[in-house]
Amino acid sequence: MKILKSSIIFLFAMVWTSCQSKPKEKVTPSEVTAEKKEAIVTSKLSQEDLSQYETAYFASGCFWCVEAIFESVKGVKEVVSGYAGGTEQNPTYEQVGGGLTSHAEAVEVYYNPKEISFTALVQVFFGSHDPTTLNRQGPDRGTQYRSVAFYKTEEEKKIIEAYIGALKDQDVYDGAVITTQVVELDKFWIAEEYHQDYEKKHPNNSYIRNVSIPRLNRFKENFGDFLKEDQH
């Protein structure tokens, strides 16, 4: 379902002014320990920079796509792919991607609140996927690809719920039911290292060419004002 840019931007002003089809990787599953998480994050962000940024968490289908979308947004320093929303400890890609856990593929967004607000990130989230397709985004099907907006504080929860309410009031989706879950973040599990910056590292992958890049380009066409200078 096509999302109208004018409707989304109007709503933004109102609120606080699978990858099942992806080719399987031949990588031995490994436990994602706290040490590995730290290594992955610090390889993308220097420790001295971490204190300058807030974090936000979203799930809206394949994390390869979602990571690339948020990384194109100005004010976002880095995005990490991972798993959230479930109860299993140390989930692996094989488990989550195979629908064997209660987790969803998700992203951790490091952003500068002086440059972009949490409300704007919520707008990016809803503007970059279809929140009315239950447990599905494009060819990716299963609860691991469900739409989830995670919150860490009551204020973030209110922002998300108010935005959803505005979308419904304006009937942006022509009567379709918004299936996005609003869930308090329990724990974010970092995905295996080979998933980080996957779209950037594998531009010729068939899934990236046929699904991920077209999704990113649709977002860029509708939200050019949100893009970093080098993303135009």
PDB file of C-alpha atoms in Angstrom:
ATOM      1  CA  MET A   1       0.000   0.000   0.000  1.00  0.00           C
ATOM      2  CA  LYS A   2       1.452   3.330  -1.025  1.00  0.00           C
ATOM      3  CA  ILE A   3       1.850   5.843   1.785  1.00  0.00           C
ATOM      4  CA  LEU A   4       1.136   9.450   0.816  1.00  0.00           C
ATOM      5  CA  LYS A   5       3.957  11.771   1.791  1.00  0.00           C
ATOM      6  CA  SER A   6       1.659  14.738   2.377  1.00  0.00           C
ATOM      7  CA  SER A   7      -0.494  12.785   4.837  1.00  0.00           C
ATOM      8  CA  ILE A   8       2.485  11.491   6.795  1.00  0.00           C
ATOM      9  CA  ILE A   9       4.139  14.912   7.030  1.00  0.00           C
ATOM     10  CA  PHE A  10       0.845  16.494   8.088  1.00  0.00           C
ATOM     11  CA  LEU A  11       0.520  13.917  10.855  1.00  0.00           C
ATOM     12  CA  PHE A  12       4.118  14.526  11.907  1.00  0.00           C
ATOM     13  CA  ALA A  13       3.233  18.180  12.516  1.00  0.00           C
ATOM     14  CA  MET A  14       0.252  17.090  14.625  1.00  0.00           C
ATOM     15  CA  VAL A  15       2.240  14.845  16.933  1.00  0.00           C
ATOM     16  CA  TRP A  16       4.579  16.654  19.265  1.00  0.00           C
ATOM     17  CA  THR A  17       5.599  19.884  17.188  1.00  0.00           C
ATOM     18  CA  SER A  18      12.214 -12.109   5.544  1.00  0.00           C
ATOM     19  CA  CYS A  19      13.620 -12.509   5.139  1.00  0.00           C
ATOM     20  CA  GLN A  20      12.515 -16.021   4.283  1.00  0.00           C
ATOM     21  CA  SER A  21      13.224 -15.382   0.623  1.00  0.00           C
ATOM     22  CA  LYS A  22      16.799 -14.353   1.330  1.00  0.00           C
ATOM     23  CA  PRO A  23      19.530 -16.768   0.276  1.00  0.00           C
ATOM     24  CA  LYS A  24      20.796 -18.710   3.268  1.00  0.00           C
ATOM     25  CA  GLU A  25      24.256 -17.908   4.520  1.00  0.00           C
ATOM     26  CA  LYS A  26      26.630 -20.775   5.175  1.00  0.00           C
ATOM     27  CA  VAL A  27      27.715 -19.526   8.558  1.00  0.00           C
ATOM     28  CA  THR A  28      27.944 -21.627  11.680  1.00  0.00           C
ATOM     29  CA  PRO A  29      25.477 -20.349  14.313  1.00  0.00           C
ATOM     30  CA  SER A  30      27.188 -18.868  17.327  1.00  0.00           C
ATOM     31  CA  GLU A  31      26.024 -17.447  20.606  1.00  0.00           C
ATOM     32  CA  VAL A  32      25.876 -13.661  20.574  1.00  0.00           C
ATOM     33  CA  THR A  33      27.514 -12.855  23.887  1.00  0.00           C
ATOM     34  CA  ALA A  34      27.784  -9.479  25.560  1.00  0.00           C
ATOM     35  CA  GLU A  35      31.445  -9.378  24.535  1.00  0.00           C
ATOM     36  CA  LYS A  36      30.558  -9.936  20.871  1.00  0.00           C
ATOM     37  CA  LYS A  37      27.873  -7.267  21.064  1.00  0.00           C
ATOM     38  CA  GLU A  38      30.375  -4.784  22.442  1.00  0.00           C
ATOM     39  CA  ALA A  39      32.869  -5.684  19.729  1.00  0.00           C
ATOM     40  CA  ILE A  40      30.302  -5.163  16.972  1.00  0.00           C
ATOM     41  CA  VAL A  41      29.043  -1.870  18.349  1.00  0.00           C
ATOM     42  CA  THR A  42      32.483  -0.452  19.038  1.00  0.00           C
ATOM     43  CA  SER A  43      33.604  -1.407  15.542  1.00  0.00           C
ATOM     44  CA  LYS A  44      30.894   0.932  14.228  1.00  0.00           C
ATOM     45  CA  LEU A  45      30.934   3.594  16.966  1.00  0.00           C
ATOM     46  CA  SER A  46      33.832   4.812  19.044  1.00  0.00           C
ATOM     47  CA  GLN A  47      33.295   4.620  22.785  1.00  0.00           C
ATOM     48  CA  GLU A  48      33.830   8.373  23.134  1.00  0.00           C
ATOM     49  CA  ASP A  49      30.897   8.970  20.788  1.00  0.00           C
ATOM     50  CA  LEU A  50      28.361   6.721  22.507  1.00  0.00           C
ATOM     51  CA  SER A  51      27.398   9.203  25.199  1.00  0.00           C
ATOM     52  CA  GLN A  52      26.293  11.728  22.578  1.00  0.00           C
ATOM     53  CA  TYR A  53      23.545   9.540  21.196  1.00  0.00           C
ATOM     54  CA  GLU A  54      20.154   8.189  22.185  1.00  0.00           C
ATOM     55  CA  THR A  55      18.861   4.822  21.000  1.00  0.00           C
ATOM     56  CA  ALA A  56      15.578   3.800  19.405  1.00  0.00           C
ATOM     57  CA  TYR A  57      14.370   0.347  18.384  1.00  0.00           C
ATOM     58  CA  PHE A  58      12.126  -0.761  15.538  1.00  0.00           C
ATOM     59  CA  ALA A  59      11.148  -3.880  13.596  1.00  0.00           C
ATOM     60  CA  SER A  60       9.538  -3.737  10.157  1.00  0.00           C
ATOM     61  CA  GLY A  61      10.611  -6.722   8.121  1.00  0.00           C
ATOM     62  CA  CYS A  62      14.074  -7.755   6.999  1.00  0.00           C
ATOM     63  CA  PHE A  63      16.676  -5.974   9.090  1.00  0.00           C
ATOM     64  CA  TRP A  64      18.954  -5.634   6.065  1.00  0.00           C
ATOM     65  CA  CYS A  65      16.390  -3.237   4.589  1.00  0.00           C
ATOM     66  CA  VAL A  66      15.513  -1.452   7.823  1.00  0.00           C
ATOM     67  CA  GLU A  67      19.140  -0.838   8.763  1.00  0.00           C
ATOM     68  CA  ALA A  68      19.870   0.781   5.381  1.00  0.00           C
ATOM     69  CA  ILE A  69      16.788   3.023   5.601  1.00  0.00           C
ATOM     70  CA  PHE A  70      17.589   4.434   9.028  1.00  0.00           C
ATOM     71  CA  GLU A  71      21.260   4.858   8.157  1.00  0.00           C
ATOM     72  CA  SER A  72      20.215   7.168   5.308  1.00  0.00           C
ATOM     73  CA  VAL A  73      18.497   9.564   7.739  1.00  0.00           C
ATOM     74  CA  LYS A  74      20.253  12.713   8.920  1.00  0.00           C
ATOM     75  CA  GLY A  75      20.878  12.785  12.650  1.00  0.00           C
ATOM     76  CA  VAL A  76      21.359   9.009  12.730  1.00  0.00           C
ATOM     77  CA  LYS A  77      24.943   8.044  13.523  1.00  0.00           C
ATOM     78  CA  GLU A  78      24.723   4.270  13.246  1.00  0.00           C
ATOM     79  CA  VAL A  79      22.254   1.397  13.046  1.00  0.00           C
ATOM     80  CA  VAL A  80      22.829  -2.113  14.363  1.00  0.00           C
ATOM     81  CA  SER A  81      20.870  -5.161  13.217  1.00  0.00           C
ATOM     82  CA  GLY A  82      19.591  -7.625  15.776  1.00  0.00           C
ATOM     83  CA  TYR A  83      16.638  -9.368  17.397  1.00  0.00           C
ATOM     84  CA  ALA A  84      14.047  -8.171  19.923  1.00  0.00           C
ATOM     85  CA  GLY A  85      10.535  -8.741  21.188  1.00  0.00           C
ATOM     86  CA  GLY A  86      10.955 -12.365  22.212  1.00  0.00           C
ATOM     87  CA  THR A  87      11.881 -14.352  25.285  1.00  0.00           C
ATOM     88  CA  GLU A  88      14.627 -16.675  24.062  1.00  0.00           C
ATOM     89  CA  GLN A  89      18.182 -15.994  25.203  1.00  0.00           C
ATOM     90  CA  ASN A  90      21.023 -15.509  22.710  1.00  0.00           C
ATOM     91  CA  PRO A  91      18.931 -16.042  19.559  1.00  0.00           C
ATOM     92  CA  THR A  92      20.716 -16.796  16.282  1.00  0.00           C
ATOM     93  CA  TYR A  93      19.767 -15.832  12.745  1.00  0.00           C
ATOM     94  CA  GLU A  94      18.989 -19.427  11.874  1.00  0.00           C
ATOM     95  CA  GLN A  95      16.526 -19.605  14.780  1.00  0.00           C
ATOM     96  CA  VAL A  96      14.878 -16.212  14.279  1.00  0.00           C
ATOM     97  CA  GLY A  97      14.819 -16.332  10.468  1.00  0.00           C
ATOM     98  CA  GLY A  98      13.382 -19.828  10.603  1.00  0.00           C
ATOM     99  CA  GLY A  99      10.512 -18.698  12.830  1.00  0.00           C
ATOM    100  CA  LEU A 100      11.727 -20.820  15.730  1.00  0.00           C
ATOM    101  CA  THR A 101      11.672 -18.004  18.307  1.00  0.00           C
ATOM    102  CA  SER A 102       9.304 -15.268  19.457  1.00  0.00           C
ATOM    103  CA  HIS A 103      11.776 -12.567  18.388  1.00  0.00           C
ATOM    104  CA  ALA A 104      11.498 -10.213  15.410  1.00  0.00           C
ATOM    105  CA  GLU A 105      14.347  -8.992  13.237  1.00  0.00           C
ATOM    106  CA  ALA A 106      14.936  -5.483  14.588  1.00  0.00           C
ATOM    107  CA  VAL A 107      17.344  -2.555  14.550  1.00  0.00           C
ATOM    108  CA  GLU A 108      18.997  -0.407  17.178  1.00  0.00           C
ATOM    109  CA  VAL A 109      19.233   3.210  15.995  1.00  0.00           C
ATOM    110  CA  TYR A 110      21.884   5.539  17.452  1.00  0.00           C
ATOM    111  CA  TYR A 111      20.724   9.098  16.881  1.00  0.00           C
ATOM    112  CA  ASN A 112      21.619  12.612  17.925  1.00  0.00           C
ATOM    113  CA  PRO A 113      18.548  14.145  19.630  1.00  0.00           C
ATOM    114  CA  LYS A 114      19.892  17.620  18.763  1.00  0.00           C
ATOM    115  CA  GLU A 115      19.533  16.764  15.070  1.00  0.00           C
ATOM    116  CA  ILE A 116      16.508  14.480  14.945  1.00  0.00           C
ATOM    117  CA  SER A 117      13.741  13.703  17.418  1.00  0.00           C
ATOM    118  CA  PHE A 118      12.288  10.375  18.479  1.00  0.00           C
ATOM    119  CA  THR A 119       9.004  11.529  16.926  1.00  0.00           C
ATOM    120  CA  ALA A 120      10.750  11.999  13.577  1.00  0.00           C
ATOM    121  CA  LEU A 121      12.188   8.482  13.819  1.00  0.00           C
ATOM    122  CA  VAL A 122       8.682   7.161  14.410  1.00  0.00           C
ATOM    123  CA  GLN A 123       7.641   8.975  11.246  1.00  0.00           C
ATOM    124  CA  VAL A 124      10.530   7.317   9.365  1.00  0.00           C
ATOM    125  CA  PHE A 125       9.434   3.956  10.746  1.00  0.00           C
ATOM    126  CA  PHE A 126       5.832   4.269   9.560  1.00  0.00           C
ATOM    127  CA  GLY A 127       6.824   5.981   6.317  1.00  0.00           C
ATOM    128  CA  SER A 128       9.197   3.209   5.277  1.00  0.00           C
ATOM    129  CA  HIS A 129       6.979   0.129   5.551  1.00  0.00           C
ATOM    130  CA  ASP A 130       3.369  -1.038   5.415  1.00  0.00           C
ATOM    131  CA  PRO A 131       2.103  -1.417   9.001  1.00  0.00           C
ATOM    132  CA  THR A 132      -1.167  -3.000   7.842  1.00  0.00           C
ATOM    133  CA  THR A 133       0.262  -6.311   6.597  1.00  0.00           C
ATOM    134  CA  LEU A 134       0.195  -8.664   9.579  1.00  0.00           C
ATOM    135  CA  ASN A 135       3.459 -10.574  10.033  1.00  0.00           C
ATOM    136  CA  ARG A 136       4.615  -9.654   6.574  1.00  0.00           C
ATOM    137  CA  GLN A 137       6.679  -7.144   4.628  1.00  0.00           C
ATOM    138  CA  GLY A 138       6.826  -7.808   0.903  1.00  0.00           C
ATOM    139  CA  PRO A 139       8.067 -11.353   0.312  1.00  0.00           C
ATOM    140  CA  ASP A 140       9.058 -11.831   3.963  1.00  0.00           C
ATOM    141  CA  ARG A 141       6.426 -13.677   5.970  1.00  0.00           C
ATOM    142  CA  GLY A 142       6.226 -14.827   9.560  1.00  0.00           C
ATOM    143  CA  THR A 143       6.051 -13.303  13.032  1.00  0.00           C
ATOM    144  CA  GLN A 144       9.785 -12.630  12.813  1.00  0.00           C
ATOM    145  CA  TYR A 145       8.940  -9.922  10.246  1.00  0.00           C
ATOM    146  CA  ARG A 146       6.128  -8.260  12.182  1.00  0.00           C
ATOM    147  CA  SER A 147       5.855  -4.515  12.655  1.00  0.00           C
ATOM    148  CA  VAL A 148       6.959  -3.400  16.126  1.00  0.00           C
ATOM    149  CA  ALA A 149       7.707   0.033  17.584  1.00  0.00           C
ATOM    150  CA  PHE A 150       9.616  -0.482  20.818  1.00  0.00           C
ATOM    151  CA  TYR A 151       9.699   2.043  23.637  1.00  0.00           C
ATOM    152  CA  LYS A 152      12.069   2.498  26.580  1.00  0.00           C
ATOM    153  CA  THR A 153      10.095   5.183  28.428  1.00  0.00           C
ATOM    154  CA  GLU A 154       6.469   6.168  28.926  1.00  0.00           C
ATOM    155  CA  GLU A 155       7.117   9.322  26.902  1.00  0.00           C
ATOM    156  CA  GLU A 156       8.248   7.257  23.904  1.00  0.00           C
ATOM    157  CA  LYS A 157       5.173   5.054  24.300  1.00  0.00           C
ATOM    158  CA  LYS A 158       2.905   8.121  24.249  1.00  0.00           C
ATOM    159  CA  ILE A 159       4.604   9.437  21.106  1.00  0.00           C
ATOM    160  CA  ILE A 160       4.157   6.138  19.265  1.00  0.00           C
ATOM    161  CA  GLU A 161       0.536   5.705  20.341  1.00  0.00           C
ATOM    162  CA  ALA A 162      -0.315   9.305  19.482  1.00  0.00           C
ATOM    163  CA  TYR A 163       1.185   8.889  16.029  1.00  0.00           C
ATOM    164  CA  ILE A 164      -0.788   5.705  15.423  1.00  0.00           C
ATOM    165  CA  GLY A 165      -3.912   7.513  16.599  1.00  0.00           C
ATOM    166  CA  ALA A 166      -3.259  10.324  14.132  1.00  0.00           C
ATOM    167  CA  LEU A 167      -2.749   7.845  11.289  1.00  0.00           C
ATOM    168  CA  LYS A 168      -6.102   6.263  12.123  1.00  0.00           C
ATOM    169  CA  ASP A 169      -7.900   9.594  12.489  1.00  0.00           C
ATOM    170  CA  GLN A 170      -6.693  10.701   9.067  1.00  0.00           C
ATOM    171  CA  ASP A 171      -7.434   7.261   7.560  1.00  0.00           C
ATOM    172  CA  VAL A 172      -4.034   7.232   5.885  1.00  0.00           C
ATOM    173  CA  TYR A 173      -4.383   3.514   5.091  1.00  0.00           C
ATOM    174  CA  ASP A 174      -7.912   3.685   3.656  1.00  0.00           C
ATOM    175  CA  GLY A 175      -9.557   1.723   6.416  1.00  0.00           C
ATOM    176  CA  ALA A 176      -6.898  -0.978   6.684  1.00  0.00           C
ATOM    177  CA  VAL A 177      -6.054  -2.031  10.246  1.00  0.00           C
ATOM    178  CA  ILE A 178      -2.675  -0.962  11.602  1.00  0.00           C
ATOM    179  CA  THR A 179      -1.103  -4.114  13.026  1.00  0.00           C
ATOM    180  CA  THR A 180       2.012  -2.510  14.517  1.00  0.00           C
ATOM    181  CA  GLN A 181       2.758  -3.699  18.030  1.00  0.00           C
ATOM    182  CA  VAL A 182       3.807  -1.128  20.637  1.00  0.00           C
ATOM    183  CA  VAL A 183       6.087  -3.043  22.986  1.00  0.00           C
ATOM    184  CA  GLU A 184       8.344  -2.102  25.858  1.00  0.00           C
ATOM    185  CA  LEU A 185      11.921  -3.059  25.021  1.00  0.00           C
ATOM    186  CA  ASP A 186      13.158  -5.861  27.221  1.00  0.00           C
ATOM    187  CA  LYS A 187      16.468  -6.684  25.570  1.00  0.00           C
ATOM    188  CA  PHE A 188      18.032  -6.137  22.165  1.00  0.00           C
ATOM    189  CA  TRP A 189      20.213  -8.964  20.936  1.00  0.00           C
ATOM    190  CA  ILE A 190      22.884  -7.992  18.411  1.00  0.00           C
ATOM    191  CA  ALA A 191      22.817 -10.091  15.245  1.00  0.00           C
ATOM    192  CA  GLU A 192      25.845 -11.936  13.949  1.00  0.00           C
ATOM    193  CA  GLU A 193      28.563  -9.696  12.517  1.00  0.00           C
ATOM    194  CA  TYR A 194      28.008 -10.735   8.901  1.00  0.00           C
ATOM    195  CA  HIS A 195      24.527  -9.139   9.022  1.00  0.00           C
ATOM    196  CA  GLN A 196      25.826  -5.688   9.923  1.00  0.00           C
ATOM    197  CA  ASP A 197      25.815  -3.266   6.949  1.00  0.00           C
ATOM    198  CA  TYR A 198      24.717  -6.193   4.799  1.00  0.00           C
ATOM    199  CA  GLU A 199      23.155  -4.115   2.031  1.00  0.00           C
ATOM    200  CA  LYS A 200      26.260  -1.955   1.738  1.00  0.00           C
ATOM    201  CA  LYS A 201      28.573  -4.968   1.651  1.00  0.00           C
ATOM    202  CA  HIS A 202      26.487  -7.091  -0.744  1.00  0.00           C
ATOM    203  CA  PRO A 203      24.904  -4.772  -3.336  1.00  0.00           C
ATOM    204  CA  ASN A 204      24.727  -7.562  -5.914  1.00  0.00           C
ATOM    205  CA  ASN A 205      22.873 -10.015  -3.692  1.00  0.00           C
ATOM    206  CA  SER A 206      19.592 -10.888  -5.451  1.00  0.00           C
ATOM    207  CA  TYR A 207      17.449 -10.050  -2.408  1.00  0.00           C
ATOM    208  CA  ILE A 208      19.235  -6.735  -1.959  1.00  0.00           C
ATOM    209  CA  ARG A 209      18.798  -5.817  -5.631  1.00  0.00           C
ATOM    210  CA  ASN A 210      15.165  -6.894  -5.928  1.00  0.00           C
ATOM    211  CA  VAL A 211      13.706  -6.083  -2.497  1.00  0.00           C
ATOM    212  CA  SER A 212      15.962  -4.069  -0.218  1.00  0.00           C
ATOM    213  CA  ILE A 213      17.244  -1.385  -2.599  1.00  0.00           C
ATOM    214  CA  PRO A 214      13.801  -0.713  -4.175  1.00  0.00           C
ATOM    215  CA  ARG A 215      12.344  -0.312  -0.671  1.00  0.00           C
ATOM    216  CA  LEU A 216      15.119   2.127   0.254  1.00  0.00           C
ATOM    217  CA  ASN A 217      14.620   4.081  -2.961  1.00  0.00           C
ATOM    218  CA  ARG A 218      10.868   4.394  -2.344  1.00  0.00           C
ATOM    219  CA  PHE A 219      11.605   5.849   1.069  1.00  0.00           C
ATOM    220  CA  LYS A 220      14.119   8.306  -0.398  1.00  0.00           C
ATOM    221  CA  GLU A 221      11.624   9.470  -3.017  1.00  0.00           C
ATOM    222  CA  ASN A 222       9.013  10.300  -0.379  1.00  0.00           C
ATOM    223  CA  PHE A 223      11.246  11.600   2.411  1.00  0.00           C
ATOM    224  CA  GLY A 224      14.029  13.509   0.705  1.00  0.00           C
ATOM    225  CA  ASP A 225      14.022  16.181   3.412  1.00  0.00           C
ATOM    226  CA  PHE A 226      15.084  13.588   5.973  1.00  0.00           C
ATOM    227  CA  LEU A 227      18.108  12.318   4.052  1.00  0.00           C
ATOM    228  CA  LYS A 228      21.778  12.893   4.733  1.00  0.00           C
ATOM    229  CA  GLU A 229      23.546  14.961   2.087  1.00  0.00           C
ATOM    230  CA  ASP A 230      25.304  11.958   0.554  1.00  0.00           C
ATOM    231  CA  GLN A 231      22.026  10.016   0.261  1.00  0.00           C
ATOM    232  CA  HIS A 232      20.295  12.255  -2.282  1.00  0.00           C
TER     233      HIS A 232
END
